[in-house]
Short mmCIF file of C-alpha atoms in Angstrom, two decimals:
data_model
loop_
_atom_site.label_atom_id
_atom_site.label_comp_id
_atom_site.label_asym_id
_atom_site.label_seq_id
_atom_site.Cartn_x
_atom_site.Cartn_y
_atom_site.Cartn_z
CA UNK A 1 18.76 6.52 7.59
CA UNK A 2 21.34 7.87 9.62
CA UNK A 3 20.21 8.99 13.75
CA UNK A 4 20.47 12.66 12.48
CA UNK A 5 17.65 12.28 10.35
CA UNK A 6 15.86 9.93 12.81
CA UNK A 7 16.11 12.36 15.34
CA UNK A 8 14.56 15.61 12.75
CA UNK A 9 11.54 13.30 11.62
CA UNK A 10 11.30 12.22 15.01
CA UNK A 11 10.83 15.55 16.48
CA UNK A 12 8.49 16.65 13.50
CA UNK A 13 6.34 14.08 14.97
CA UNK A 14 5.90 15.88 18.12
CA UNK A 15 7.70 15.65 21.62
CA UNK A 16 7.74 11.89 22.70
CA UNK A 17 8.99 9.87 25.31
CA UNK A 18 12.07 8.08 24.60
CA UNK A 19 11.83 4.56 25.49
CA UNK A 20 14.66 3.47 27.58
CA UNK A 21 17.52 0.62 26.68
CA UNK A 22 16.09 -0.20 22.72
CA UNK A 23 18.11 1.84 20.82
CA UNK A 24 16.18 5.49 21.18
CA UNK A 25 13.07 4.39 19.54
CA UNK A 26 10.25 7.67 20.58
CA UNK A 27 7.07 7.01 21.87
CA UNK A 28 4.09 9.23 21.54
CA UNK A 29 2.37 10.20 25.13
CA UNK A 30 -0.54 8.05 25.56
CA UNK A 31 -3.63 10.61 25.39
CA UNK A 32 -7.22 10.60 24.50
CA UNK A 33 -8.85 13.22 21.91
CA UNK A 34 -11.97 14.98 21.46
CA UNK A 35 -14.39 13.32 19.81
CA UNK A 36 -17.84 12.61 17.82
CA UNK A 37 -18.47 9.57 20.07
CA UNK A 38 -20.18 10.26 23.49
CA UNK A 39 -18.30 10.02 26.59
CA UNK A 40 -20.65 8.35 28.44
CA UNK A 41 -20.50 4.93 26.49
CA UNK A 42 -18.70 3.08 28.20
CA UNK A 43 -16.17 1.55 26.19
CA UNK A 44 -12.51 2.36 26.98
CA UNK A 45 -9.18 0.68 25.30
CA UNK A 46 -5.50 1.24 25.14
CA UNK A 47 -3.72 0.74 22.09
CA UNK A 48 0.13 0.76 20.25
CA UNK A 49 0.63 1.37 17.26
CA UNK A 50 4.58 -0.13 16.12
CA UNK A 51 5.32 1.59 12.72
CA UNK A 52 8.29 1.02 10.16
CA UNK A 53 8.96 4.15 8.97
CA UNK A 54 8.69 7.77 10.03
CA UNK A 55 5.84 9.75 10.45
CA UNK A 56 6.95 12.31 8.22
CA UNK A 57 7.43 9.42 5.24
CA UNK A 58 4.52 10.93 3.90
CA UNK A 59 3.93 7.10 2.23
CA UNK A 60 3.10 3.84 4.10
CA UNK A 61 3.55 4.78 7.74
CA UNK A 62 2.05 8.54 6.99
CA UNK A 63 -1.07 6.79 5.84
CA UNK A 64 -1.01 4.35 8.59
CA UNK A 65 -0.60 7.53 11.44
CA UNK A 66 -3.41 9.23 9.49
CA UNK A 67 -5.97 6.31 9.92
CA UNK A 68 -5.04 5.66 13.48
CA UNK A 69 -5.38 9.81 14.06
CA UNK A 70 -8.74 9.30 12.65
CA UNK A 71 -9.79 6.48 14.89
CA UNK A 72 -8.47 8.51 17.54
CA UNK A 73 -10.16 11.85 17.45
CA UNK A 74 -13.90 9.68 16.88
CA UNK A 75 -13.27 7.43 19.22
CA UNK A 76 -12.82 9.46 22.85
CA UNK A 77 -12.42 6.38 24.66
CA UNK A 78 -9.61 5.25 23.16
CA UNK A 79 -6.15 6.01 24.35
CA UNK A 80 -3.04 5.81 22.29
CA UNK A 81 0.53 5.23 21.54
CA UNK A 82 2.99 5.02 19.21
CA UNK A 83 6.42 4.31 17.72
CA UNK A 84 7.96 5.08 14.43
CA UNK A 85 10.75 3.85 12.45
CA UNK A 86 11.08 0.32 14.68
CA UNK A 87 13.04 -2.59 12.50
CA UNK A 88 11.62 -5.43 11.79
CA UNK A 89 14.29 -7.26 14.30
CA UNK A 90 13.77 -4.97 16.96
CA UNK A 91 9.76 -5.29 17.14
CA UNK A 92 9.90 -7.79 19.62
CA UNK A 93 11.66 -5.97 21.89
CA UNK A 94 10.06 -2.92 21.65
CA UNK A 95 6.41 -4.16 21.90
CA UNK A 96 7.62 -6.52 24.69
CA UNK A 97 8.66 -3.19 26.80
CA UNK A 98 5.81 -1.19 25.97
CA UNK A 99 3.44 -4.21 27.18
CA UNK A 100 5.16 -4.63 30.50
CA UNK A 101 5.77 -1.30 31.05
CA UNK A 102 2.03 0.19 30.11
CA UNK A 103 -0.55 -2.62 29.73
CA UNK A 104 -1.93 -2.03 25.99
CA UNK A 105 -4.87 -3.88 25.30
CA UNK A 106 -4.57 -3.63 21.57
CA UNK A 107 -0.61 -3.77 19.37
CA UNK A 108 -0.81 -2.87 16.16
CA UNK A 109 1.59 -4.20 14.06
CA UNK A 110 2.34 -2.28 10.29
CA UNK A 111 4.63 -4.06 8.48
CA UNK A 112 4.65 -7.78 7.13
CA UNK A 113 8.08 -8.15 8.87
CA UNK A 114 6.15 -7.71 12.45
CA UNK A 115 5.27 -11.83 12.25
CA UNK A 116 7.62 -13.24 13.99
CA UNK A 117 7.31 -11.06 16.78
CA UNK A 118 3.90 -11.01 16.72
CA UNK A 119 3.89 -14.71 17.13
CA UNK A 120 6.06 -14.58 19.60
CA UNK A 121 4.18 -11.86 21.88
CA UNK A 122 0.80 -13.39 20.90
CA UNK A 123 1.65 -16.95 23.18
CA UNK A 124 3.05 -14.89 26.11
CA UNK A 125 0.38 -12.25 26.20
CA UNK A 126 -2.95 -13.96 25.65
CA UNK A 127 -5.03 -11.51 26.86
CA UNK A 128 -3.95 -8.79 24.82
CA UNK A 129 -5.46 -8.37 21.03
CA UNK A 130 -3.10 -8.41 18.47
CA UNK A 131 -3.63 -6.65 14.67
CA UNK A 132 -0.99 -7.75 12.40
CA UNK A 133 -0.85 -5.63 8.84
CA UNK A 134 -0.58 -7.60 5.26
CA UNK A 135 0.72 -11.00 6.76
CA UNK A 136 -1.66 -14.05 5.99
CA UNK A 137 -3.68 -15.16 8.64
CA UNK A 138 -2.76 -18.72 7.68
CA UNK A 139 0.61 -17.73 9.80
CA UNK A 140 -1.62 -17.15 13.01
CA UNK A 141 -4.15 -19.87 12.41
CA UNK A 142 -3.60 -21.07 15.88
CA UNK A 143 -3.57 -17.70 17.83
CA UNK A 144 -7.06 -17.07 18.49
CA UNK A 145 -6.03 -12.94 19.77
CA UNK A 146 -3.74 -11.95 16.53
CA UNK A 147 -6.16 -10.68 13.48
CA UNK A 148 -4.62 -9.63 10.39
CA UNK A 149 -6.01 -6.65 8.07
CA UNK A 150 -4.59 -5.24 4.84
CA UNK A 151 -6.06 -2.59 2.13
CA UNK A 152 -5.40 -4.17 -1.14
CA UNK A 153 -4.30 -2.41 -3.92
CA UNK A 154 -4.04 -4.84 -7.09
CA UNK A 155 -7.30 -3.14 -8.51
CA UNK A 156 -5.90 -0.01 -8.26
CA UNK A 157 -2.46 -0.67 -9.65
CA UNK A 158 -4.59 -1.82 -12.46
CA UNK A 159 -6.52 1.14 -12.98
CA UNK A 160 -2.58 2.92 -12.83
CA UNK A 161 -2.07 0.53 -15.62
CA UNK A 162 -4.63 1.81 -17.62
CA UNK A 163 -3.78 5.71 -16.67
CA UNK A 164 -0.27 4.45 -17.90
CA UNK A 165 -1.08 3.12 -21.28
CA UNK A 166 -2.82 6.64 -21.84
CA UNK A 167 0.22 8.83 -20.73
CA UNK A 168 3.26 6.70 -22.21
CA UNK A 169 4.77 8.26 -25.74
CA UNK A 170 7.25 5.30 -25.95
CA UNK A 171 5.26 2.09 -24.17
CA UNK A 172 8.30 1.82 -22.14
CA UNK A 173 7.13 1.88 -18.87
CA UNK A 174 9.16 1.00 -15.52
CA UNK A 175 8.09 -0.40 -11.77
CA UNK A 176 10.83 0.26 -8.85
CA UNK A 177 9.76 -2.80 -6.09
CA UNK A 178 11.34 -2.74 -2.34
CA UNK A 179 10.83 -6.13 -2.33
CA UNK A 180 9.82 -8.97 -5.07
CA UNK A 181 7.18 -10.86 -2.34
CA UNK A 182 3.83 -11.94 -3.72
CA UNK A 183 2.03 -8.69 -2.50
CA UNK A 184 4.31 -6.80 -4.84
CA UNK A 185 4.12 -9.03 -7.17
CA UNK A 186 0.40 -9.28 -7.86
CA UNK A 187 0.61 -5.17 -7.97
CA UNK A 188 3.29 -5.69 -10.59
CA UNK A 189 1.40 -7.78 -12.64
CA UNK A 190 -1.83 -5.77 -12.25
CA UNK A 191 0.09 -2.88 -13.13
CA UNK A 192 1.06 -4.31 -16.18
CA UNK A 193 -2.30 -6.17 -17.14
CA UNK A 194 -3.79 -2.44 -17.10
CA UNK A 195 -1.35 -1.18 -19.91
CA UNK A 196 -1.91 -3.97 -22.01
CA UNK A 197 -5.46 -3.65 -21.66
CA UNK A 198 -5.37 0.06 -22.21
CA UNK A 199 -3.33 -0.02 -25.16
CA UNK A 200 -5.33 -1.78 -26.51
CA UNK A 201 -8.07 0.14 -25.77
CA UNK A 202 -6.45 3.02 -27.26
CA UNK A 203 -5.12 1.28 -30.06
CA UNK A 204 -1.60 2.11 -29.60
CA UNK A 205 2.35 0.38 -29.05
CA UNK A 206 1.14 -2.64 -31.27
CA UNK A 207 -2.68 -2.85 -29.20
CA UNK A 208 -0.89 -3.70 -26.16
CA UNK A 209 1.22 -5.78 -27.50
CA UNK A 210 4.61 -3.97 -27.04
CA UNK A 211 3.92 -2.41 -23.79
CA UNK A 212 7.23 -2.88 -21.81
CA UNK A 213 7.02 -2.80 -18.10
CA UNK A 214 10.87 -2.52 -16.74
CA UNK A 215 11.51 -4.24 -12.96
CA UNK A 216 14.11 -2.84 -11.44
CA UNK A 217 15.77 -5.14 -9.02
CA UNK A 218 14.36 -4.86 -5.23
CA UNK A 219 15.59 -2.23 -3.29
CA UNK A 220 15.52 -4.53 -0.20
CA UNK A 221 13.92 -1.88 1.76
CA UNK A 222 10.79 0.30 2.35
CA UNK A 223 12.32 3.27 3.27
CA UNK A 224 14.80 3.67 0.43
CA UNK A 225 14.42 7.02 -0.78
CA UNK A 226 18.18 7.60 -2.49
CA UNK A 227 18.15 3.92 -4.08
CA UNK A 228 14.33 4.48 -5.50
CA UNK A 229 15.52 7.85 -7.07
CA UNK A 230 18.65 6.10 -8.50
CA UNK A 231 16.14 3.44 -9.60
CA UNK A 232 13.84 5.79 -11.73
CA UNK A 233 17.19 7.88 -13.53
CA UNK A 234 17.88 4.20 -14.65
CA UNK A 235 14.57 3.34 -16.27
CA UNK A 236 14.20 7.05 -17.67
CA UNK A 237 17.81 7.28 -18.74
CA UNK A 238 19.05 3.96 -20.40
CA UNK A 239 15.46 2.64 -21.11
CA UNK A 240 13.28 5.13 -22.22
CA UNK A 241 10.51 4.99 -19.41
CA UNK A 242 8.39 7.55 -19.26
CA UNK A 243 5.79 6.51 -16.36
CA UNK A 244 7.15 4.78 -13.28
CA UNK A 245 4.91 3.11 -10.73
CA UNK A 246 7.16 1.72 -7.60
CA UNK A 247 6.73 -0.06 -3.87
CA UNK A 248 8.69 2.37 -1.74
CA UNK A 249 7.23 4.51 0.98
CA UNK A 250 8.40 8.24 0.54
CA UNK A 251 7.76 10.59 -2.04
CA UNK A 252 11.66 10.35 -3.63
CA UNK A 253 10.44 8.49 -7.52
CA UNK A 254 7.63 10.80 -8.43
CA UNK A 255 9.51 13.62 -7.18
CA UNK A 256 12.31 12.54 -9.62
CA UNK A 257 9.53 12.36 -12.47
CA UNK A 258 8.98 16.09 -11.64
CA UNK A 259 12.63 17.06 -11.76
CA UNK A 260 12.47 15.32 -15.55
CA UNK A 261 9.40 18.57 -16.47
CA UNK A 262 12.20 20.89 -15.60
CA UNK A 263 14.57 19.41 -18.44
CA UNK A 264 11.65 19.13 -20.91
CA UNK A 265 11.36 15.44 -20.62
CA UNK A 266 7.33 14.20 -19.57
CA UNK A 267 7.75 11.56 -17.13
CA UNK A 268 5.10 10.38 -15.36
CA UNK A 269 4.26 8.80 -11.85
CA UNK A 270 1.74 8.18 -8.87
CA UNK A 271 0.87 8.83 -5.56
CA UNK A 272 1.86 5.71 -3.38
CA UNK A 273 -0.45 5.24 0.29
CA UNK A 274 -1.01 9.08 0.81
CA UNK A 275 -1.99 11.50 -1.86
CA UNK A 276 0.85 13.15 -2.89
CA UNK A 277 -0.55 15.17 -4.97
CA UNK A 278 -2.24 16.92 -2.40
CA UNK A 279 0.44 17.10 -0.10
CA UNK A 280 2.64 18.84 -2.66
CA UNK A 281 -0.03 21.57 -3.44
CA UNK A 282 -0.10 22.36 0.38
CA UNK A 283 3.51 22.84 -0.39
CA UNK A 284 2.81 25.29 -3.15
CA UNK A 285 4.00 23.37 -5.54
CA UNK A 286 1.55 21.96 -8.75
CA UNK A 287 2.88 18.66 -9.84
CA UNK A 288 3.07 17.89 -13.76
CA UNK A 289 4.71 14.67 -13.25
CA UNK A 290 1.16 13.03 -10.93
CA UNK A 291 -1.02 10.58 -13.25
CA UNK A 292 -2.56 9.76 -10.34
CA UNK A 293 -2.33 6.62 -7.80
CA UNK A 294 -3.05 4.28 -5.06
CA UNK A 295 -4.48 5.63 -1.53
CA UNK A 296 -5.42 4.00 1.31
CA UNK A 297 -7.27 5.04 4.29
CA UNK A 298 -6.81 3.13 7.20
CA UNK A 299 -9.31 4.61 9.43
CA UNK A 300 -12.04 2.81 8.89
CA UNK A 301 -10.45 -0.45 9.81
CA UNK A 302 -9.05 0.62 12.64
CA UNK A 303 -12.22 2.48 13.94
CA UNK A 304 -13.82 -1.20 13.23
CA UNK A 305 -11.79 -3.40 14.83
CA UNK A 306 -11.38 -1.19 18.06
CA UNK A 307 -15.00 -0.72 18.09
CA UNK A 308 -15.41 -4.82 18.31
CA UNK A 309 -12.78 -5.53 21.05
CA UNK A 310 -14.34 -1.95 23.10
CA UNK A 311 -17.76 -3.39 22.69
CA UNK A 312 -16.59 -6.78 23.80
CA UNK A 313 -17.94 -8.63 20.61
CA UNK A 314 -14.08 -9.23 19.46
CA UNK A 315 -13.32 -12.13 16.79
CA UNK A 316 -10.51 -13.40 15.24
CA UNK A 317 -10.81 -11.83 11.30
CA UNK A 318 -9.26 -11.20 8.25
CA UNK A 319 -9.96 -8.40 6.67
CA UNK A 320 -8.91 -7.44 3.01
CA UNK A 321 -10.08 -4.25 2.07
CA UNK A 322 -10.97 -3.93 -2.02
CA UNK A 323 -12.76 -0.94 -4.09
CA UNK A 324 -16.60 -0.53 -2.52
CA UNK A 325 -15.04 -1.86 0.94
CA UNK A 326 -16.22 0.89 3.62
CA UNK A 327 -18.10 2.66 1.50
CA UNK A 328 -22.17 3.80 2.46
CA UNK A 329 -23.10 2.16 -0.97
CA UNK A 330 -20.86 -0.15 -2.69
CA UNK A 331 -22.78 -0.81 -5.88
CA UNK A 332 -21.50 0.18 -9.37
CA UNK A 333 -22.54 3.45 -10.56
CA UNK A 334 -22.25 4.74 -14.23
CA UNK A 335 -18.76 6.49 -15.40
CA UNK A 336 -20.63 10.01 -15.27
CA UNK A 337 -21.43 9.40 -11.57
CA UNK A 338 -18.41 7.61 -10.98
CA UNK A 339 -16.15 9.16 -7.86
CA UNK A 340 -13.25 7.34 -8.94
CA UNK A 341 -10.35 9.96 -8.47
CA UNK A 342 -11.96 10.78 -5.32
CA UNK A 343 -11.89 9.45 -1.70
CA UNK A 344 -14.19 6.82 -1.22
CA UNK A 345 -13.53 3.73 1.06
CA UNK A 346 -10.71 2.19 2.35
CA UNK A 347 -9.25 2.26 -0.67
CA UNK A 348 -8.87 4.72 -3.20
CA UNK A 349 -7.63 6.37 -6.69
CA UNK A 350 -5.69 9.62 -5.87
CA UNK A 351 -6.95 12.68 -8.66
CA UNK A 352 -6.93 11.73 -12.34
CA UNK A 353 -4.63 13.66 -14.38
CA UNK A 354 -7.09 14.61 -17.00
CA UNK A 355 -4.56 16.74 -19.31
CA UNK A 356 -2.28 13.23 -19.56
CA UNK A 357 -4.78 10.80 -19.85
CA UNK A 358 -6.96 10.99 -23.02
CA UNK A 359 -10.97 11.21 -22.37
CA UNK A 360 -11.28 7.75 -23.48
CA UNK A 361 -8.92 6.44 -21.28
CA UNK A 362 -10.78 8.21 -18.53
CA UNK A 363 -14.25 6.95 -19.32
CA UNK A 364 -12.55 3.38 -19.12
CA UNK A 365 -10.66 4.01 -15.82
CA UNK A 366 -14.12 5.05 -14.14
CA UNK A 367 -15.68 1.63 -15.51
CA UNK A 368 -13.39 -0.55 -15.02
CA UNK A 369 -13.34 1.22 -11.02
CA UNK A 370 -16.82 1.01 -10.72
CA UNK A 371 -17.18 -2.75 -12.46
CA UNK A 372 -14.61 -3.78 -9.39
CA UNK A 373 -16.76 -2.34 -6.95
CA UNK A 374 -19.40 -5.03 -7.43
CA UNK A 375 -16.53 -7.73 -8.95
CA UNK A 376 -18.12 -7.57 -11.70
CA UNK A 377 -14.55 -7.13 -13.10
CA UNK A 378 -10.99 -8.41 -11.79
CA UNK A 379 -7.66 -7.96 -13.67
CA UNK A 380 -6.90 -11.35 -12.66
CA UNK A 381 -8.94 -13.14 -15.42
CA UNK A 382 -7.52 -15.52 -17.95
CA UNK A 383 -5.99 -16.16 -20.41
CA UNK A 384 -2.67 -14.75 -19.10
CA UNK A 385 0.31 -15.85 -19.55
CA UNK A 386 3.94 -15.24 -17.10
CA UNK A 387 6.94 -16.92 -16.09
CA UNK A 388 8.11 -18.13 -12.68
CA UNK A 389 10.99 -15.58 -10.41
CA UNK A 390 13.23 -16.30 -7.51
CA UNK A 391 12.65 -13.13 -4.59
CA UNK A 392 15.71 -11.32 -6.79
CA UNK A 393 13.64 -11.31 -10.14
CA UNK A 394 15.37 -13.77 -12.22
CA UNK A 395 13.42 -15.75 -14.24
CA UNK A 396 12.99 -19.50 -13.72
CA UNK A 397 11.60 -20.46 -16.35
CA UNK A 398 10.21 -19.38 -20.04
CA UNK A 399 6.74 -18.16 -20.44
CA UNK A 400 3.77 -19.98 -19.88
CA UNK A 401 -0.33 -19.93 -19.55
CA UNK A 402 -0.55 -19.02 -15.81
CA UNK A 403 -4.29 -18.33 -16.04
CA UNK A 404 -6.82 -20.68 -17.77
CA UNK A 405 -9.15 -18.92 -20.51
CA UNK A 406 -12.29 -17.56 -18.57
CA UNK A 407 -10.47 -18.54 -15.02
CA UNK A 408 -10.39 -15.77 -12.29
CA UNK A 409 -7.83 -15.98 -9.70
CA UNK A 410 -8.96 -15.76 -5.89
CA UNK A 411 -7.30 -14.70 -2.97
CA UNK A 412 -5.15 -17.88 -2.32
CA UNK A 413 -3.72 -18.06 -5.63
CA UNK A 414 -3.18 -13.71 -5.19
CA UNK A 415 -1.64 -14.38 -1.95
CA UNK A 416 0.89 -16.22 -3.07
CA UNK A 417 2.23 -15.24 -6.88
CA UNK A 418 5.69 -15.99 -7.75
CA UNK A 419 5.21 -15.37 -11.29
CA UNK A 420 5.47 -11.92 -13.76
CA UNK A 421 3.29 -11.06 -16.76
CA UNK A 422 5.44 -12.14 -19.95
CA UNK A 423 5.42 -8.24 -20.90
CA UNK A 424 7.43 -7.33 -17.61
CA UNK A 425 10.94 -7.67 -18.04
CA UNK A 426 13.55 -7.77 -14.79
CA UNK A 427 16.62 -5.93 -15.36
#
């Protein structure tokens, strides 16, 4: 991103403070909000926010500002900051200023990159609380004030799996990753457990058994909106893909599905963090191209962690956020009730696309959601079979059992996956 374009999403964000000597990086004024949460509580807190992206992404870092605007405008005790598009090498810095220069209580830290630094600020600044985003808490075992959170998406990229089996007309179907670590992995492989299992379902490309699922090679970046559209022109022109799911944090693939409509050509894709579906109807515009996708709403994690340091009852957690997580109720209803395709939770499936995806298809979706709910379900249950890949996608060896008959992988073995389903193929 070059500083011109910094500088527009920057501003779109609102008028900021710049912060002096790192590189121009724009700070929100600290301020409190209105809120549903009586003034006279007590509690009081200062927090950063350190984002990767811009505001204006409308993908990761959107849904990331969204959650901590929510926690914001309940909470009026709680005063905030914070700072978009900061690299992953320049964290340290950055959050090392702010804390001299302000005295946060609270850093939150929203990309996996953030470790290092977090580590790093965690031994010099013991009293302040850090919240680290999708990095294992095995990394800050020994740092009792760093907590790490994440809002998983593996069940839904399996439920996109499904949605995908129903849409495709060629069972050629494509994933664009930013990066080939195990979270993307695992959300690779869901994705492409879901098509087999839908095909079948539907009785279509060979009951599953010729679904394709085309990797392109990482994009070696988040924020890679020209490489991601060049990405999805590859898999629709040279391989025949007609629903892309992807790891990138802007809108840029499944508005290059839409462009396809315009030349007669179906392609589908999905909303990614925020629902983009929604966001483009604000815009005026009806999107043919959405099959539907992967949401997440940060807010209630971040309302729950402040709320424990405020209160004083603070603990070093973990907290991985699945279907049912934050929810009033999180036990299974029946497909007819089912809200899947609406929000619910931390977590969520973005609107069903019910003129692509057959009824069938749809009555599965909403079981398989609601089985997860309760795990009564998980994609991750044997007998599957994969091969082993180096962080470029190159295979390392040929196809094996990876998952025992009956066997149902945890969160360790999820954590850390190195391996792709035998019907994904990296280009």
């Amino acid at each position: 991103m070059n500083r011109r374009d910094f500088l527009k999403l920057a501003g779109a964000a609102g008028a900021g403070l710049v912060v002096g000597g790192l590189g121009g990086y724009i700070l929100s004024a600290p301020r409190k909000q209105q809120s549903q949460t009586p003034t006279g509580s007590g509690l009081s807190l200062k927090a950063l926010w350190i984002y990767v992206g811009p505001v204006e992404d409308y993908g990761w870092t959107r849904a990331h500002h969204d959650g901590h605007m929510k926690a914001r405008s309940k909470l009026g005790w709680l005063e905030s900051s914070y700072i978009e598009t900061v690299s992953e090498d320049k964290a340290y810095d950055v959050i090392k200023a702010q804390l001299d220069a302000e005295g946060y209580d609270a850093v939150f830290a929203t990309s996996y990159g953030y470790m290092d630094a977090l580590k790093r600020l965690a031994t010099e600044y013991p009293d302040v609380k850090f919240y680290h985003c999708s990095g294992p808490w095995e990394e800050f075992r020994d740092l009792p004030n760093v907590s790490t959170y994440f809002a998983e998406f593996y069940q839904l990229y399996y439920l996109n799996g499904l949605a995908a089996a129903g849409a495709t007309e060629t069972c050629n179907l494509g994933y664009i990753p930013a990066f080939l670590i195990p979270e993307v992995v695992r959300h690779i492989n869901a994705y492409v457990i879901g098509a087999v299992e839908g095909a079948k379902v539907l009785g279509k490309c060979g009951d599953g058994r010729n679904i394709r699922v085309l990797v392109t090679p990482p994009l070696n970046s988040w924020f890679a909106p020209d490489k991601a559209r060049d990405a999805a022109r590859l898999l629709v022109e040279t391989y025949d893909v007609d629903v892309i799911a992807y790891t990138e944090d802007t809108t840029a693939v499944l508005e290059t599905a839409e462009s396809y409509w315009d030349q007669g050509v179906k392609v589908y894709s999905f909303s990614h963090y925020t629902d983009m579906y929604a966001y483009f109807k604000s815009q005026g515009k009806t999107l043919r191209s959405h099959l539907t996708g992967q949401i997440s709403d940060w807010g209630p994690i971040y309302i729950d962690l402040l709320v424990r340091q405020a209160a004083g009852v603070y603990e070093k957690i973990d907290i991985w956020a699945r279907l049912g997580d934050y929810t009033p109720i999180r036990w299974a209803k029946s497909p007819g009730e089912s809200l899947a395709g609406s929000p619910e939770g931390a977590v969520y499936l973005a609107p069903l696309n019910t003129e692509a995806i057959p009824a069938k298809m749809l009555e599965h979706i909403k079981l398989r959601y609601e089985q997860m709910k309760e795990l009564l379900f998980e994609p991750f249950t044997g007998p599957i079979r994969g091969y082993s890949i180096d962080a470029q996608g190159r295979p390392q060896e040929d196809s094996k059992l990876k998952v025992r008959e009956g066997e149902r992988l945890g969160r360790n073995p999820l954590w850390v996956m190195d391996w792709l389903h035998e019907n994904a193929e990296t280009l």
